[in-house]
Amino acid sequence: MYWASPSAIQGHQDRHDNQALTYYVGYHVDVPDIWPEIVDRWDNHLKHALTDQSSSRPPSTLKLAISAASYATFGRAQKSQAAFDAGSTQYSKALVKTNLALSDAREACQDEVLLAVMLLSFYENAVMGTKSNSLAQDIESIGARCFAHHEGAMAMLKLRRQRDHRTSRNNELDKLVRRQLMRTWLLRSMRPPSWFLDGSQFGEHGCALALDHCMMEATKLRYQAKGVFSDGTAPAIESQSGRKEGLQSIFAKAQTLDDVLIIWANQRPVDDRYSMHPVHDDERAGTGDRIFGSMVHIYRTAGHAGMWNRYRAIRLIVNDIILRILSLTESSLGSDTESSTQAVILRIRGLADELCASIPYSLGLVEAGRVNGCDIAIIRKVPASLRLLVKASAASFLCWPLNEALMVSGVPGRHQRYIRDRMLDSPKTHFERKIIPSKPAHSSSMATTNPNPLATDDRARLKAHFDVAPTSHPDRWSKLWDAGNFLPWDRGTPNPALVDLLDQRKDLIGDCFIEDAGKRRRKRALVPGCGKGYDVLLLASYGYDAYGLEVSEKAVERCIEEKSITGDKYPVRDEAVGAGESTFLKGDFFADAWSGEFAGGGTFELIYDYTFFCALNPEMRPAWAQRTSQLLSRKPPGHLICLEFPTYKDPSTGGPPFGLTPETYLEHLSHPGKELPYDESGHVKVESSGRSDPEGLERIDHWQPERTHAIGKGTDWISVWRHR
């Protein structure tokens, strides 16, 4: 049998453990042998581990880690609290043993320890977002430890590479770990060390080595580009001439690399290629809009689809760099910038089309069938369950390419929405999940940095402050403002994502004037929960008559003070347009008293929500959506801008701020006032909400901003809405 039978260790495990192991092996690990060498094959190592560890007494670190991972996946699939509890016990034991192993340099170099580290990371991913009273205390105390994080894994790999005697299995495992780390280098726009650069030293060869080289070049280009892009993510080169030369050099290298990638694709043999087919509808099919367009790719295996999508992701990264340089350099590159820009945009769109066309095959949404009883064709598959259509071991090959596509600014919004929706359909996978600390951790600590810069004590203090009935929350906010010495949400400036939207997306929201009853006037903009009023002052500088609403009199006083002392920080953006008025109001967002004095029925042509929705107790979400819909002008038409935050946070951990996802905004704003069901982990049940309410808002665009506050970098989303 290809896999060691779980019955081999039955003597040391009960029936539930055997069921969990069988599920994990068959669904998350096992892959066919015919997949290309370029695909990560963790299964070979875990197969060997299952055989070697079957009789270990007492249980080894790796055996405990395998058991924890098995229970986590089985518990999630079966919604079994008993499985989660058993996994927590095994995880705690494995954690202790792993820490002991890592304290000894020789033992830390062992394959079993590295595999255990990767599996413990998988366990942490699998339990993330799952409520379990027995897990709460353990996860709270060790939640900052993520064993697959960048610096710790790099330290282990470097230590292993210094050994004199190495087996083929050692080398193969190092190659797989390096592949994962290289994706992390690329995602974080960091410069890899010299000992890491040459893939051939880690066993890469053939087409895998060629693509590895391209990926490493893309990593170096992204790092170099970060040094010359003045986007706030890295110090910009001060010399204008030096910056221009740097951009020209990166531009030339990126164009060359894109050509090399095209050559790599053209050299693939026929057996490695894919074909395109139209999709025929089947009335039984429940996949709906899960097919992008009418054409899909068919591959030899899902692994071949993963290989091609890795290639597409690298090309998207390279062309994104080219596009950004073109947008900054105008005609300084000595070419027709406008036509070059259009060519790059078309390339990015073409790659995004190909990526989206590959997803149905990879996720098992299509199959061969018959049309009109005779002709063989590609039809939509009838799913018993979307999350059971594909093994997690297959879905994992999609995760990194899809994550990268979502980070490329030139990928159209329609493609981004489709990609994100399909990622939500996929089963949770392990080694490919993107867990990247926002700041480098010390390589010897094996601990990650929490993406939230608030200190743990501050988060706990804020959560405890609001541990009362939601009806008492307004009073609690007022008390914080009255004291004035604990405002951990204050960033001191408007969010740069809003600045970029106002500068770049007038095609979406229009300008600051509107025709109303035959007269031209400034649009009214509302910022509920405006804090110290930074965003209100910014909107006024763009010509809007902007209103900031706060529940506390003291907060309004702080806004007025901010306006008086920092007015010069918000200069008029367009002298021809001029500045609008900025007004600060005390009032309850959900009451009518504060808005009744405005003309036009107390409505606004623009509403901006950043940290207001996430500050509300989840019980208030239906009321928020209904009130927002009421305040947004229908005629003249208004726009709601939501800067979606904090999407990185597990909803089950409480708040404020309360963790949420783009789907939370989508479901509530599509059904204002309606009570929507949530699962036990705090996520809104997307498919159970039914059709959109005619009174609901329509999302007209959705993207990830290039710039935002550090706390939301890489996880914030912007959505723009209007009445239907």
Tab-separated table of N, CA, C and O in Angstrom, residues 149-194:
chain	number	residue	atom	x	y	z
A	149	HIS	N	7.596	30.316	11.107
A	149	HIS	CA	7.862	31.695	10.728
A	149	HIS	C	9.257	31.814	10.126
A	149	HIS	O	10.111	30.932	10.230
A	150	HIS	N	9.479	32.967	9.511
A	150	HIS	CA	10.605	33.147	8.615
A	150	HIS	C	11.964	32.974	9.281
A	150	HIS	O	12.765	32.136	8.868
A	151	GLU	N	12.236	33.777	10.308
A	151	GLU	CA	13.582	33.791	10.856
A	151	GLU	C	13.943	32.465	11.526
A	151	GLU	O	15.064	31.977	11.401
A	152	GLY	N	12.990	31.881	12.264
A	152	GLY	CA	13.282	30.616	12.930
A	152	GLY	C	13.579	29.504	11.948
A	152	GLY	O	14.536	28.731	12.119
A	153	ALA	N	12.775	29.402	10.894
A	153	ALA	CA	12.999	28.365	9.887
A	153	ALA	C	14.318	28.591	9.154
A	153	ALA	O	15.037	27.642	8.833
A	154	MET	N	14.655	29.866	8.877
A	154	MET	CA	15.934	30.157	8.231
A	154	MET	C	17.102	29.707	9.107
A	154	MET	O	18.088	29.136	8.622
A	155	ALA	N	16.991	29.967	10.409
A	155	ALA	CA	18.066	29.579	11.323
A	155	ALA	C	18.245	28.066	11.341
A	155	ALA	O	19.380	27.559	11.326
A	156	MET	N	17.131	27.331	11.353
A	156	MET	CA	17.222	25.867	11.353
A	156	MET	C	17.838	25.363	10.052
A	156	MET	O	18.683	24.461	10.055
A	157	LEU	N	17.408	25.940	8.929
A	157	LEU	CA	17.919	25.491	7.640
A	157	LEU	C	19.420	25.763	7.524
A	157	LEU	O	20.181	24.906	7.055
A	158	LYS	N	19.845	26.945	7.944
A	158	LYS	CA	21.271	27.274	7.865
A	158	LYS	C	22.095	26.329	8.737
A	158	LYS	O	23.177	25.867	8.345
A	159	LEU	N	21.573	26.000	9.906
A	159	LEU	CA	22.267	25.087	10.809
A	159	LEU	C	22.385	23.701	10.185
A	159	LEU	O	23.431	23.052	10.249
A	160	ARG	N	21.322	23.259	9.534
A	160	ARG	CA	21.336	21.941	8.881
A	160	ARG	C	22.337	21.908	7.723
A	160	ARG	O	22.980	20.885	7.480
A	161	ARG	N	22.473	23.029	7.002
A	161	ARG	CA	23.368	23.059	5.844
A	161	ARG	C	24.838	22.998	6.246
A	161	ARG	O	25.708	22.745	5.405
A	162	GLN	N	25.129	23.226	7.505
A	162	GLN	CA	26.511	23.206	7.976
A	162	GLN	C	26.981	21.810	8.370
A	162	GLN	O	28.143	21.616	8.697
A	163	ARG	N	26.068	20.849	8.317
A	163	ARG	CA	26.447	19.483	8.687
A	163	ARG	C	27.309	18.840	7.598
A	163	ARG	O	27.094	19.063	6.412
A	164	ASP	N	28.232	17.988	8.013
A	164	ASP	CA	29.128	17.326	7.058
A	164	ASP	C	28.462	16.130	6.385
A	164	ASP	O	28.630	15.910	5.185
A	165	HIS	N	27.760	15.341	7.146
A	165	HIS	CA	27.178	14.108	6.619
A	165	HIS	C	25.681	14.317	6.409
A	165	HIS	O	24.927	14.530	7.352
A	166	ARG	N	25.296	14.208	5.128
A	166	ARG	CA	23.913	14.475	4.772
A	166	ARG	C	23.386	13.346	3.899
A	166	ARG	O	24.081	12.857	3.006
A	167	THR	N	22.151	12.958	4.136
A	167	THR	CA	21.521	11.914	3.332
A	167	THR	C	20.666	12.563	2.245
A	167	THR	O	20.388	13.771	2.273
A	168	SER	N	20.234	11.760	1.297
A	168	SER	CA	19.363	12.282	0.234
A	168	SER	C	18.049	12.781	0.816
A	168	SER	O	17.467	13.752	0.331
A	169	ARG	N	17.603	12.127	1.896
A	169	ARG	CA	16.360	12.573	2.526
A	169	ARG	C	16.552	13.923	3.205
A	169	ARG	O	15.668	14.782	3.167
A	170	ASN	N	17.706	14.142	3.830
A	170	ASN	CA	18.017	15.458	4.407
A	170	ASN	C	17.953	16.538	3.338
A	170	ASN	O	17.347	17.602	3.523
A	171	ASN	N	18.590	16.263	2.207
A	171	ASN	CA	18.642	17.252	1.126
A	171	ASN	C	17.267	17.545	0.554
A	171	ASN	O	16.946	18.692	0.231
A	172	GLU	N	16.454	16.514	0.404
A	172	GLU	CA	15.120	16.712	-0.150
A	172	GLU	C	14.265	17.576	0.776
A	172	GLU	O	13.547	18.480	0.328
A	173	LEU	N	14.359	17.332	2.081
A	173	LEU	CA	13.591	18.130	3.032
A	173	LEU	C	14.082	19.585	3.034
A	173	LEU	O	13.274	20.517	3.068
A	174	ASP	N	15.396	19.773	2.976
A	174	ASP	CA	15.933	21.136	2.916
A	174	ASP	C	15.415	21.871	1.681
A	174	ASP	O	15.115	23.073	1.731
A	175	LYS	N	15.325	21.172	0.568
A	175	LYS	CA	14.838	21.789	-0.669
A	175	LYS	C	13.393	22.267	-0.497
A	175	LYS	O	13.046	23.391	-0.919
A	176	LEU	N	12.570	21.451	0.142
A	176	LEU	CA	11.172	21.829	0.331
A	176	LEU	C	11.041	23.017	1.284
A	176	LEU	O	10.235	23.928	1.054
A	177	VAL	N	11.836	23.011	2.352
A	177	VAL	CA	11.794	24.133	3.297
A	177	VAL	C	12.274	25.407	2.610
A	177	VAL	O	11.688	26.485	2.786
A	178	ARG	N	13.331	25.296	1.805
A	178	ARG	CA	13.828	26.475	1.091
A	178	ARG	C	12.765	27.019	0.145
A	178	ARG	O	12.605	28.245	0.014
A	179	ARG	N	12.039	26.164	-0.546
A	179	ARG	CA	10.984	26.640	-1.444
A	179	ARG	C	9.949	27.464	-0.686
A	179	ARG	O	9.506	28.511	-1.150
A	180	GLN	N	9.565	26.968	0.480
A	180	GLN	CA	8.588	27.702	1.271
A	180	GLN	C	9.157	29.039	1.738
A	180	GLN	O	8.489	30.076	1.684
A	181	LEU	N	10.411	29.027	2.182
A	181	LEU	CA	11.035	30.263	2.656
A	181	LEU	C	11.223	31.267	1.521
A	181	LEU	O	11.113	32.472	1.732
A	182	MET	N	11.508	30.770	0.328
A	182	MET	CA	11.689	31.671	-0.799
A	182	MET	C	10.380	32.413	-1.099
A	182	MET	O	10.387	33.593	-1.447
A	183	ARG	N	9.257	31.729	-0.972
A	183	ARG	CA	7.971	32.400	-1.168
A	183	ARG	C	7.774	33.482	-0.104
A	183	ARG	O	7.189	34.534	-0.372
A	184	THR	N	8.283	33.203	1.098
A	184	THR	CA	8.186	34.200	2.160
A	184	THR	C	9.077	35.403	1.869
A	184	THR	O	8.676	36.554	2.061
A	185	TRP	N	10.306	35.158	1.389
A	185	TRP	CA	11.186	36.261	1.003
A	185	TRP	C	10.502	37.149	-0.026
A	185	TRP	O	10.552	38.380	0.041
A	186	LEU	N	9.886	36.506	-1.001
A	186	LEU	CA	9.253	37.244	-2.088
A	186	LEU	C	8.067	38.050	-1.582
A	186	LEU	O	7.893	39.229	-1.928
A	187	LEU	N	7.245	37.448	-0.757
A	187	LEU	CA	6.080	38.143	-0.223
A	187	LEU	C	6.474	39.334	0.636
A	187	LEU	O	5.776	40.345	0.662
A	188	ARG	N	7.594	39.232	1.318
A	188	ARG	CA	8.018	40.299	2.227
A	188	ARG	C	8.981	41.292	1.583
A	188	ARG	O	9.449	42.208	2.238
A	189	SER	N	9.285	41.104	0.305
A	189	SER	CA	10.178	42.024	-0.425
A	189	SER	C	11.512	42.188	0.302
A	189	SER	O	12.006	43.292	0.492
A	190	MET	N	12.093	41.061	0.703
A	190	MET	CA	13.357	41.098	1.436
A	190	MET	C	14.474	40.487	0.601
A	190	MET	O	14.229	39.708	-0.324
A	191	ARG	N	15.715	40.837	0.936
A	191	ARG	CA	16.874	40.336	0.213
A	191	ARG	C	17.338	39.033	0.839
A	191	ARG	O	17.710	38.998	2.012
A	192	PRO	N	17.370	37.947	0.077
A	192	PRO	CA	17.810	36.665	0.641
A	192	PRO	C	19.318	36.646	0.842
A	192	PRO	O	20.061	37.317	0.112
A	193	PRO	N	19.822	35.865	1.806
A	193	PRO	CA	21.273	35.791	2.035
A	193	PRO	C	21.961	35.017	0.915
A	193	PRO	O	21.340	34.244	0.187
A	194	SER	N	23.264	35.188	0.803
A	194	SER	CA	24.012	34.594	-0.302
A	194	SER	C	23.974	33.069	-0.281
A	194	SER	O	23.918	32.428	-1.338
